[in-house]
Short mmCIF file of C-alpha atoms in Angstrom, two decimals:
data_model
loop_
_atom_site.label_atom_id
_atom_site.label_comp_id
_atom_site.label_asym_id
_atom_site.label_seq_id
_atom_site.Cartn_x
_atom_site.Cartn_y
_atom_site.Cartn_z
CA SER A 192 4.93 135.05 44.14
CA SER A 193 3.37 133.20 47.06
CA LEU A 194 -0.08 132.49 48.32
CA ASP A 195 -1.16 132.06 51.94
CA TRP A 196 -3.63 129.23 52.06
CA LYS A 197 -5.71 128.03 55.11
CA SER A 198 -8.71 126.32 53.58
CA PRO A 199 -10.10 123.21 55.30
CA TRP A 200 -11.06 121.69 51.90
CA TYR A 201 -8.16 122.66 49.63
CA THR A 202 -4.45 122.89 49.81
CA TYR A 203 -1.84 124.89 47.86
CA ASN A 204 1.45 123.45 46.78
CA ASN A 205 4.04 124.58 44.29
CA GLY A 206 1.75 126.74 42.11
CA ILE A 207 -1.40 124.56 42.10
CA ILE A 208 -4.49 124.50 44.31
CA TYR A 209 -5.55 120.90 45.05
CA THR A 210 -8.30 119.17 46.98
CA LYS A 211 -7.02 118.47 50.52
CA ASP A 212 -5.70 114.99 49.61
CA LYS A 213 -4.07 116.40 46.45
CA THR A 214 -5.81 113.93 44.15
CA GLU A 215 -7.54 116.65 42.06
CA ALA A 216 -5.83 119.73 40.69
CA VAL A 217 -8.41 122.51 40.90
CA LEU A 218 -6.56 125.69 39.83
CA LYS A 219 -3.16 126.59 38.40
CA HIS A 220 -1.45 129.58 39.94
CA TRP A 221 1.93 129.41 38.23
CA LYS A 222 2.36 128.93 34.51
CA TYR A 223 4.97 126.16 34.77
CA ALA A 224 3.78 124.47 37.95
CA ASP A 225 4.37 120.69 38.23
CA PHE A 226 1.71 118.32 39.52
CA ASP A 227 1.89 116.49 42.84
CA ILE A 228 2.61 112.71 42.69
CA ASN A 229 -0.92 112.03 44.11
CA THR A 230 -2.75 113.94 41.41
CA SER A 231 -5.09 111.66 39.42
CA ILE A 232 -7.76 114.14 38.38
CA LEU A 233 -7.49 117.30 36.27
CA GLY A 234 -10.27 119.51 37.48
CA ARG A 235 -12.96 121.48 35.68
CA TYR A 236 -11.65 124.17 33.40
CA LEU A 237 -8.06 123.77 34.73
CA PHE A 238 -6.39 124.81 31.47
CA ASN A 239 -9.39 126.64 29.96
CA GLN A 240 -7.99 129.19 27.50
CA LEU A 241 -4.43 128.54 28.75
CA GLU A 242 -1.41 126.91 27.25
CA PHE A 243 -0.70 123.24 28.12
CA LYS A 244 2.91 122.14 27.69
CA GLY A 245 2.18 118.36 27.86
CA ASN A 246 3.32 117.87 31.48
CA TRP A 247 0.79 115.26 32.54
CA PRO A 248 0.45 114.08 36.16
CA VAL A 249 2.19 110.71 36.63
CA ASN A 250 -0.90 109.04 37.98
CA ILE A 251 -3.59 110.71 35.79
CA LYS A 252 -6.94 108.89 35.48
CA ILE A 253 -9.71 111.45 34.98
CA ILE A 254 -10.00 114.65 32.91
CA ARG A 255 -13.02 116.60 34.04
CA LYS A 256 -15.48 118.86 32.22
CA GLY A 257 -13.90 121.65 30.21
CA ALA A 258 -10.35 120.94 31.55
CA PHE A 259 -8.66 121.87 28.21
CA GLU A 260 -11.54 123.82 26.61
CA ASP A 261 -10.19 126.42 24.14
CA SER A 262 -6.65 125.70 25.30
CA ILE A 263 -3.42 125.89 23.34
CA VAL A 264 -1.90 122.38 23.16
CA SER A 265 0.69 120.77 20.90
CA SER A 266 -0.37 120.12 17.37
CA SER A 267 0.09 116.36 18.03
CA LEU A 268 -1.61 115.76 21.36
CA ASP A 269 -0.98 112.30 22.96
CA ILE A 270 -3.29 111.77 25.84
CA VAL A 271 -1.23 109.53 28.12
CA GLU A 272 -1.80 105.97 29.20
CA GLY A 273 -3.66 105.83 32.50
CA VAL A 274 -6.50 108.17 31.46
CA ILE A 275 -9.76 106.26 31.78
CA SER A 276 -12.34 109.08 31.49
CA ILE A 277 -12.60 112.32 29.56
CA GLY A 278 -15.43 114.68 30.57
CA LYS A 279 -17.94 116.83 28.66
CA HIS A 280 -16.23 119.65 26.66
CA ALA A 281 -12.83 118.50 28.06
CA PHE A 282 -10.93 119.36 24.82
CA ALA A 283 -13.58 121.41 22.95
CA GLY A 284 -12.02 124.05 20.80
CA CYS A 285 -8.46 123.04 21.63
CA SER A 286 -5.74 123.77 19.07
CA ALA A 287 -4.58 120.10 18.33
CA SER A 288 -4.44 118.89 14.74
CA GLU A 289 -3.97 115.21 15.77
CA ILE A 290 -5.17 113.55 18.92
CA THR A 291 -4.14 110.09 20.09
CA LEU A 292 -6.24 108.42 22.77
CA PRO A 293 -4.82 105.82 25.10
CA SER A 294 -5.58 102.08 25.45
CA THR A 295 -6.77 102.72 29.07
CA LEU A 296 -9.60 105.00 27.89
CA ILE A 297 -12.98 103.63 28.84
CA SER A 298 -15.31 106.57 28.45
CA LEU A 299 -15.78 109.88 26.67
CA ASP A 300 -18.55 112.35 27.44
CA GLU A 301 -20.63 114.34 25.01
CA TYR A 302 -18.88 117.20 23.20
CA SER A 303 -15.48 116.08 24.45
CA PHE A 304 -13.70 117.18 21.32
CA HIS A 305 -16.17 119.35 19.42
CA MET A 306 -15.20 122.46 17.51
CA CYS A 307 -11.50 121.81 17.44
CA ASN A 308 -10.85 124.02 14.42
CA LYS A 309 -7.49 122.46 13.45
CA LEU A 310 -8.28 118.84 14.24
CA GLU A 311 -7.54 116.51 11.26
CA ARG A 312 -6.79 113.12 12.81
CA VAL A 313 -8.24 111.15 15.79
CA ILE A 314 -6.48 107.95 16.66
CA PHE A 315 -7.97 105.63 19.25
CA SER A 316 -5.65 102.94 20.56
CA PRO A 317 -6.85 99.69 18.90
CA ASP A 318 -6.48 98.07 22.30
CA SER A 319 -8.89 100.36 24.10
CA THR A 320 -11.93 98.67 25.59
CA MET A 321 -14.15 101.69 24.98
CA ASP A 322 -17.34 100.58 23.34
CA ILE A 323 -19.30 103.83 22.89
CA ILE A 324 -18.48 107.14 21.16
CA PRO A 325 -21.18 109.29 22.71
CA ASN A 326 -23.55 111.78 21.12
CA ASN A 327 -21.81 114.87 19.68
CA ALA A 328 -18.36 113.76 20.88
CA PHE A 329 -16.54 115.10 17.75
CA VAL A 330 -19.29 117.25 16.21
CA ASN A 331 -18.33 120.23 14.07
CA ASN A 332 -14.65 119.50 13.45
CA LYS A 333 -14.69 120.75 9.86
CA LEU A 334 -11.11 119.68 9.07
CA LEU A 335 -11.33 116.16 10.47
CA LYS A 336 -10.31 113.66 7.80
CA VAL A 337 -9.18 110.48 9.51
CA VAL A 338 -10.61 108.54 12.47
CA SER A 339 -9.01 105.35 13.63
CA PHE A 340 -11.60 103.53 15.81
CA PRO A 341 -10.94 101.12 18.73
CA LYS A 342 -11.54 97.44 17.96
CA SER A 343 -14.07 97.17 20.79
CA LEU A 344 -16.40 99.87 19.55
CA LYS A 345 -20.11 98.92 19.54
CA ILE A 346 -22.01 102.22 19.26
CA ILE A 347 -21.37 105.53 17.52
CA GLY A 348 -23.79 107.96 19.08
CA LYS A 349 -26.13 110.55 17.58
CA SER A 350 -24.30 113.34 15.72
CA ALA A 351 -20.93 112.03 17.00
CA PHE A 352 -19.18 113.19 13.86
CA LYS A 353 -21.82 115.51 12.36
CA TRP A 354 -20.41 118.40 10.35
CA CYS A 355 -17.05 116.70 10.01
CA LEU A 356 -17.24 117.38 6.30
CA LYS A 357 -13.71 116.30 5.33
CA ILE A 358 -14.16 112.63 6.25
CA LYS A 359 -14.19 110.84 2.91
CA GLU A 360 -13.55 107.27 4.04
CA LEU A 361 -14.48 105.17 7.02
CA SER A 362 -12.96 101.97 8.26
CA LEU A 363 -15.41 100.67 10.87
CA PRO A 364 -14.49 97.88 13.29
CA LEU A 365 -16.25 94.46 13.09
CA SER A 366 -17.49 94.94 16.62
CA LEU A 367 -19.71 97.90 15.61
CA GLU A 368 -23.44 97.19 16.16
CA ILE A 369 -25.19 100.61 16.12
CA ILE A 370 -24.64 103.90 14.21
CA GLU A 371 -27.20 106.32 15.63
CA ASP A 372 -28.94 109.14 13.72
CA GLU A 373 -26.81 111.68 11.99
CA ALA A 374 -23.59 110.15 13.42
CA PHE A 375 -21.78 111.35 10.29
CA SER A 376 -22.45 114.00 7.66
CA ILE A 377 -23.27 111.34 4.99
CA SER A 378 -22.87 113.71 2.07
CA SER A 379 -19.20 114.01 2.85
CA VAL A 380 -18.67 110.25 3.02
CA LEU A 381 -20.98 109.21 0.14
CA GLY A 382 -20.85 112.34 -1.98
CA ASP A 383 -23.78 114.59 -2.84
CA GLU A 384 -25.90 111.93 -4.58
#
């Protein structure tokens, strides 16, 4: 199918609607559309409730709010090098059982990965310079067992891993300075004493 497009703010190319300069993918029109070489931002709700086959833009930097919310992704999701920011609810409810985060990652937003019902492992690159896991970032991932933290981590925010009841063991980095209220469901880590 084709789409006639004459917007002054957006452009259409090969199955995707972009901002005029093609830096941000705003809406997918074709299921298997490839991204433009200039695309560095995956827009809000771009893959919301859709299937993502792992074809990342070559120059990806930012994943906006809800971009992969409730989406079907591979069971082992590797977020590619180059991504520096992941927005609020970006991967909330996605189908991954293991998520690997890149060394280039600097920031996560609240609820980035909450309620991923199959998520068992989260692996931060040890070389990431990220220093804060924000409030509620991984809240309510009931199957989450293993978290590998970045070496640079200083703060684990409020309720960041609350209701992650399968976490039995934590290996926290030496850089860690603050664990905020209810960051973990302590009864799962320490037992019901």
